[in-house]
mmCIF file of C-alpha atoms in Angstrom:
data_model
loop_
_atom_site.group_PDB
_atom_site.id
_atom_site.type_symbol
_atom_site.label_atom_id
_atom_site.label_comp_id
_atom_site.label_asym_id
_atom_site.label_seq_id
_atom_site.Cartn_x
_atom_site.Cartn_y
_atom_site.Cartn_z
ATOM 1 C CA ASP A 1 -13.449 -7.544 3.776
ATOM 2 C CA ILE A 2 -10.915 -8.111 6.544
ATOM 3 C CA GLN A 3 -10.805 -5.110 8.962
ATOM 4 C CA MET A 4 -7.474 -4.065 10.424
ATOM 5 C CA THR A 5 -7.439 -2.228 13.739
ATOM 6 C CA GLN A 6 -4.232 -0.552 14.911
ATOM 7 C CA SER A 7 -3.430 0.800 18.291
ATOM 8 C CA PRO A 8 -2.559 3.261 19.492
ATOM 9 C CA SER A 9 -3.388 5.820 16.832
ATOM 10 C CA SER A 10 -0.534 7.985 18.059
ATOM 11 C CA LEU A 11 2.144 7.864 20.702
ATOM 12 C CA SER A 12 4.924 10.093 22.047
ATOM 13 C CA ALA A 13 8.286 8.597 22.779
ATOM 14 C CA SER A 14 11.887 9.535 23.355
ATOM 15 C CA VAL A 15 14.986 8.513 21.480
ATOM 16 C CA GLY A 16 16.093 5.172 22.924
ATOM 17 C CA ASP A 17 12.628 4.106 24.020
ATOM 18 C CA ARG A 18 11.189 0.732 23.196
ATOM 19 C CA VAL A 19 7.980 1.145 21.167
ATOM 20 C CA THR A 20 5.280 -1.395 20.483
ATOM 21 C CA ILE A 21 2.413 -1.043 18.019
ATOM 22 C CA THR A 22 -0.363 -3.573 17.719
ATOM 23 C CA CYS A 23 -2.598 -4.608 14.882
ATOM 24 C CA ARG A 24 -5.689 -6.805 15.116
ATOM 25 C CA ALA A 25 -7.461 -8.421 12.226
ATOM 26 C CA SER A 26 -11.161 -9.136 12.133
ATOM 27 C CA GLN A 27 -10.402 -12.779 11.281
ATOM 28 C CA SER A 28 -7.324 -14.982 11.188
ATOM 29 C CA ILE A 29 -4.797 -13.893 8.552
ATOM 30 C CA SER A 30 -2.308 -16.745 9.041
ATOM 31 C CA ARG A 31 0.710 -14.410 9.454
ATOM 32 C CA TYR A 32 0.046 -12.612 6.159
ATOM 33 C CA LEU A 33 0.711 -9.379 7.966
ATOM 34 C CA ASN A 34 3.019 -6.621 6.826
ATOM 35 C CA TRP A 35 4.253 -3.397 8.381
ATOM 36 C CA TYR A 36 5.135 -0.155 6.650
ATOM 37 C CA GLN A 37 6.727 3.131 7.655
ATOM 38 C CA GLN A 38 5.573 6.360 6.024
ATOM 39 C CA LYS A 39 7.152 9.804 6.302
ATOM 40 C CA PRO A 40 5.388 13.004 5.269
ATOM 41 C CA GLY A 41 5.115 13.430 1.498
ATOM 42 C CA LYS A 42 6.580 9.974 0.853
ATOM 43 C CA ALA A 43 5.238 6.563 -0.155
ATOM 44 C CA PRO A 44 5.087 3.896 2.532
ATOM 45 C CA LYS A 45 8.171 1.679 2.917
ATOM 46 C CA LEU A 46 8.052 -1.988 3.655
ATOM 47 C CA LEU A 47 9.610 -2.930 6.999
ATOM 48 C CA ILE A 48 8.308 -6.380 7.901
ATOM 49 C CA TYR A 49 6.480 -8.982 5.826
ATOM 50 C CA ALA A 50 4.899 -12.274 6.772
ATOM 51 C CA ALA A 51 4.569 -11.062 10.369
ATOM 52 C CA SER A 52 8.216 -11.366 11.295
ATOM 53 C CA SER A 53 10.513 -11.306 8.242
ATOM 54 C CA LEU A 54 12.694 -8.201 8.062
ATOM 55 C CA GLN A 55 12.837 -6.597 4.637
ATOM 56 C CA SER A 56 16.281 -6.215 3.180
ATOM 57 C CA GLY A 57 18.026 -3.078 4.335
ATOM 58 C CA VAL A 58 15.720 -2.466 7.320
ATOM 59 C CA PRO A 59 17.589 -1.981 10.635
ATOM 60 C CA SER A 60 17.361 -4.905 13.039
ATOM 61 C CA ARG A 61 15.826 -2.693 15.723
ATOM 62 C CA PHE A 62 12.552 -3.349 13.946
ATOM 63 C CA SER A 63 10.895 -6.629 14.628
ATOM 64 C CA GLY A 64 7.456 -8.203 14.160
ATOM 65 C CA SER A 65 5.604 -10.977 15.868
ATOM 66 C CA GLY A 66 2.149 -12.475 16.120
ATOM 67 C CA SER A 67 -0.206 -15.071 14.777
ATOM 68 C CA GLY A 68 -3.875 -15.582 14.118
ATOM 69 C CA THR A 69 -5.549 -12.218 14.495
ATOM 70 C CA ASP A 70 -3.050 -10.327 16.719
ATOM 71 C CA TYR A 71 0.286 -8.839 15.609
ATOM 72 C CA THR A 72 2.941 -6.547 17.001
ATOM 73 C CA LEU A 73 5.592 -4.239 15.588
ATOM 74 C CA THR A 74 8.426 -3.459 17.983
ATOM 75 C CA ILE A 75 11.145 -0.835 17.675
ATOM 76 C CA SER A 76 13.703 -1.851 20.302
ATOM 77 C CA SER A 77 15.514 1.517 20.599
ATOM 78 C CA LEU A 78 13.798 4.434 18.886
ATOM 79 C CA GLN A 79 16.021 6.521 16.689
ATOM 80 C CA PRO A 80 15.464 10.098 15.380
ATOM 81 C CA GLU A 81 14.799 8.797 11.886
ATOM 82 C CA ASP A 82 12.010 6.472 13.194
ATOM 83 C CA PHE A 83 9.587 9.276 13.906
ATOM 84 C CA ALA A 84 6.940 8.505 11.282
ATOM 85 C CA THR A 85 3.592 6.897 10.799
ATOM 86 C CA TYR A 86 3.361 3.085 10.724
ATOM 87 C CA PHE A 87 0.726 0.982 9.029
ATOM 88 C CA CYS A 88 -0.162 -2.679 9.104
ATOM 89 C CA GLN A 89 -1.654 -4.470 6.067
ATOM 90 C CA GLN A 90 -3.158 -7.907 5.574
ATOM 91 C CA GLY A 91 -2.246 -9.820 2.521
ATOM 92 C CA THR A 92 -4.266 -12.966 2.947
ATOM 93 C CA SER A 93 -6.975 -11.957 0.595
ATOM 94 C CA THR A 94 -8.187 -9.164 -1.597
ATOM 95 C CA PRO A 95 -9.103 -6.435 -1.040
ATOM 96 C CA LEU A 96 -5.790 -5.768 0.642
ATOM 97 C CA THR A 97 -6.652 -3.773 3.714
ATOM 98 C CA PHE A 98 -4.655 -1.476 5.952
ATOM 99 C CA GLY A 99 -4.743 -0.354 9.553
ATOM 100 C CA GLY A 100 -5.505 3.267 10.328
ATOM 101 C CA GLY A 101 -1.891 4.062 11.223
ATOM 102 C CA THR A 102 0.094 4.899 14.231
ATOM 103 C CA LYS A 103 1.889 8.223 14.404
ATOM 104 C CA VAL A 104 5.090 8.100 16.396
ATOM 105 C CA GLU A 105 5.977 11.574 17.673
ATOM 106 C CA ILE A 106 8.839 12.969 19.632
ATOM 107 C CA LYS A 107 8.277 13.340 23.357
ATOM 108 C CA GLN B 1 15.798 -2.770 -8.180
ATOM 109 C CA VAL B 2 12.271 -2.097 -9.296
ATOM 110 C CA GLN B 3 11.232 1.477 -9.901
ATOM 111 C CA LEU B 4 7.744 2.731 -10.603
ATOM 112 C CA GLN B 5 7.221 6.134 -12.164
ATOM 113 C CA GLN B 6 3.782 7.634 -12.157
ATOM 114 C CA SER B 7 2.403 10.191 -14.533
ATOM 115 C CA GLY B 8 -0.904 11.902 -15.120
ATOM 116 C CA PRO B 9 -2.838 15.020 -14.241
ATOM 117 C CA GLY B 10 -3.252 16.244 -10.735
ATOM 118 C CA LEU B 11 -6.536 18.027 -11.374
ATOM 119 C CA VAL B 12 -9.730 16.387 -12.605
ATOM 120 C CA LYS B 13 -13.104 17.936 -13.010
ATOM 121 C CA PRO B 14 -16.147 16.348 -11.260
ATOM 122 C CA SER B 15 -17.869 13.677 -13.369
ATOM 123 C CA GLN B 16 -14.810 13.271 -15.594
ATOM 124 C CA THR B 17 -12.274 10.458 -15.776
ATOM 125 C CA LEU B 18 -9.151 10.214 -13.699
ATOM 126 C CA SER B 19 -6.320 8.623 -15.731
ATOM 127 C CA LEU B 20 -2.845 7.716 -14.374
ATOM 128 C CA THR B 21 -0.037 5.582 -15.666
ATOM 129 C CA CYS B 22 2.769 3.749 -13.932
ATOM 130 C CA ALA B 23 5.946 2.942 -15.873
ATOM 131 C CA ILE B 24 7.884 -0.061 -14.663
ATOM 132 C CA SER B 25 11.688 -0.431 -14.710
ATOM 133 C CA GLY B 26 13.535 -3.398 -13.323
ATOM 134 C CA ASP B 27 10.642 -5.830 -13.839
ATOM 135 C CA SER B 28 8.023 -6.752 -16.383
ATOM 136 C CA VAL B 29 4.325 -6.056 -16.223
ATOM 137 C CA SER B 30 3.943 -9.634 -17.580
ATOM 138 C CA SER B 31 5.909 -11.082 -14.600
ATOM 139 C CA ARG B 32 4.312 -14.315 -13.372
ATOM 140 C CA SER B 33 5.247 -13.583 -9.716
ATOM 141 C CA ALA B 34 4.159 -9.992 -9.376
ATOM 142 C CA ALA B 35 0.872 -8.076 -9.385
ATOM 143 C CA TRP B 36 0.475 -4.424 -10.196
ATOM 144 C CA ASN B 37 -1.716 -2.395 -7.957
ATOM 145 C CA TRP B 38 -3.323 1.001 -7.489
ATOM 146 C CA ILE B 39 -3.759 2.320 -3.965
ATOM 147 C CA ARG B 40 -4.956 5.702 -2.782
ATOM 148 C CA GLN B 41 -4.600 7.559 0.471
ATOM 149 C CA SER B 42 -6.732 10.335 1.901
ATOM 150 C CA PRO B 43 -7.239 11.671 5.407
ATOM 151 C CA SER B 44 -10.808 10.499 5.458
ATOM 152 C CA ARG B 45 -10.376 7.000 3.992
ATOM 153 C CA GLY B 46 -6.748 6.132 4.946
ATOM 154 C CA LEU B 47 -4.931 3.770 2.642
ATOM 155 C CA GLU B 48 -7.427 2.160 0.245
ATOM 156 C CA TRP B 49 -6.536 -0.574 -2.242
ATOM 157 C CA LEU B 50 -8.345 -0.034 -5.541
ATOM 158 C CA GLY B 51 -7.360 -3.011 -7.594
ATOM 159 C CA ARG B 52 -4.687 -4.887 -9.478
ATOM 160 C CA THR B 53 -3.726 -6.545 -12.722
ATOM 161 C CA TYR B 54 -1.501 -9.567 -13.088
ATOM 162 C CA TYR B 55 -0.419 -12.210 -15.598
ATOM 163 C CA ARG B 56 -0.563 -15.931 -14.925
ATOM 164 C CA SER B 57 -0.701 -17.408 -18.424
ATOM 165 C CA LYS B 58 -3.507 -14.948 -19.032
ATOM 166 C CA TRP B 59 -4.424 -11.519 -17.667
ATOM 167 C CA TYR B 60 -6.471 -11.131 -14.513
ATOM 168 C CA ASN B 61 -7.943 -8.163 -12.678
ATOM 169 C CA ASP B 62 -9.309 -7.736 -9.182
ATOM 170 C CA TYR B 63 -11.089 -4.603 -8.043
ATOM 171 C CA ALA B 64 -12.329 -3.165 -4.802
ATOM 172 C CA VAL B 65 -16.101 -3.320 -4.482
ATOM 173 C CA SER B 66 -16.188 0.364 -3.591
ATOM 174 C CA VAL B 67 -14.986 1.415 -7.052
ATOM 175 C CA LYS B 68 -15.668 -1.700 -9.162
ATOM 176 C CA SER B 69 -18.290 -0.094 -11.336
ATOM 177 C CA ARG B 70 -15.993 2.867 -12.199
ATOM 178 C CA VAL B 71 -12.470 1.507 -12.305
ATOM 179 C CA THR B 72 -10.285 -0.101 -14.979
ATOM 180 C CA ILE B 73 -6.639 -1.164 -14.519
ATOM 181 C CA ASP B 74 -4.932 -2.200 -17.738
ATOM 182 C CA PRO B 75 -1.444 -3.452 -18.596
ATOM 183 C CA ASP B 76 0.433 -2.172 -21.635
ATOM 184 C CA THR B 77 3.065 -4.784 -22.470
ATOM 185 C CA SER B 78 4.538 -2.750 -25.345
ATOM 186 C CA LYS B 79 5.483 0.066 -23.000
ATOM 187 C CA ASN B 80 5.883 -2.034 -19.784
ATOM 188 C CA LEU B 81 3.417 -0.021 -17.769
ATOM 189 C CA PHE B 82 0.009 -0.195 -16.335
ATOM 190 C CA SER B 83 -2.720 2.325 -16.030
ATOM 191 C CA LEU B 84 -5.636 3.398 -13.854
ATOM 192 C CA GLN B 85 -8.875 4.901 -15.108
ATOM 193 C CA LEU B 86 -11.526 5.964 -12.587
ATOM 194 C CA ASN B 87 -14.744 7.250 -14.146
ATOM 195 C CA SER B 88 -17.313 9.736 -12.902
ATOM 196 C CA VAL B 89 -15.088 11.211 -10.229
ATOM 197 C CA THR B 90 -16.474 13.198 -7.287
ATOM 198 C CA PRO B 91 -14.677 15.198 -4.583
ATOM 199 C CA GLU B 92 -14.598 12.051 -2.515
ATOM 200 C CA ASP B 93 -12.035 10.612 -5.025
ATOM 201 C CA ALA B 94 -9.478 13.313 -4.169
ATOM 202 C CA ALA B 95 -6.466 11.583 -2.729
ATOM 203 C CA VAL B 96 -2.824 10.723 -3.262
ATOM 204 C CA TYR B 97 -2.790 7.823 -5.712
ATOM 205 C CA TYR B 98 0.033 5.275 -5.651
ATOM 206 C CA CYS B 99 0.941 2.454 -8.035
ATOM 207 C CA ALA B 100 2.616 -0.464 -6.340
ATOM 208 C CA ARG B 101 3.953 -3.957 -6.867
ATOM 209 C CA THR B 102 2.983 -6.927 -4.738
ATOM 210 C CA VAL B 103 5.029 -10.062 -4.731
ATOM 211 C CA THR B 104 3.267 -13.355 -4.113
ATOM 212 C CA GLY B 105 0.168 -11.225 -3.816
ATOM 213 C CA THR B 106 0.759 -10.439 -0.199
ATOM 214 C CA PHE B 107 3.139 -7.607 0.454
ATOM 215 C CA ILE B 108 3.929 -4.382 -1.285
ATOM 216 C CA ASP B 109 7.646 -4.015 -1.907
ATOM 217 C CA SER B 110 7.735 -1.214 -4.412
ATOM 218 C CA TRP B 111 5.694 2.002 -4.602
ATOM 219 C CA GLY B 112 5.422 4.815 -7.129
ATOM 220 C CA GLN B 113 6.117 8.359 -5.968
ATOM 221 C CA GLY B 114 2.468 9.250 -5.530
ATOM 222 C CA THR B 115 0.193 11.625 -7.433
ATOM 223 C CA LEU B 116 -1.931 14.147 -5.565
ATOM 224 C CA VAL B 117 -5.268 14.239 -7.380
ATOM 225 C CA THR B 118 -7.660 17.090 -6.745
ATOM 226 C CA VAL B 119 -11.233 16.971 -7.952
ATOM 227 C CA SER B 120 -12.482 20.415 -8.680
ATOM 228 C CA SER B 121 -14.195 22.423 -11.497
#
């Protein structure tokens, strides 16, 4: 199975801050890397697929980059509605596997 | 717009079978470009993919090794839904269970609302 390691596990930030979350795969996943946002009591929501493609309806302050084993989710200017938990997921092979999550909290 | 509506009991006794269904609207369970997945989430195990069913001229299933001996995911074409059965549950199977659609097998673009399953006598 491909292991996905996210960092940090949590962070505190202020509205307007630039936030970066990283995800490392245990082997190359050829940009089959997706990012999700989850709020309490809700299902995850797709933000970014294929490492850098923005899902329809997702604000452009969210962006993704990376290749090989290392990937990054960036929120260019954190908004109040962005306080949530973020997960990465590899889609190159089954079992689909997820990172442990990054909780973004208000500073 | 695809919508997935989950149903099933939220309480299951130890050693019994967990059964959930996921009704699909806006797509077909027989779609040749989608796969239909079950995923669970718990504080101890995080997000864990359990398996999927999909149609590509015939039906296929893939299951996670961790549950392979206990799990069945089946389509129901007459009702346009798919189901999860997990046998011989233990307290470790307590989690929020989600049904979900993957497109091209790689990313999850639609999720059910989630079902909190408790395992207790």
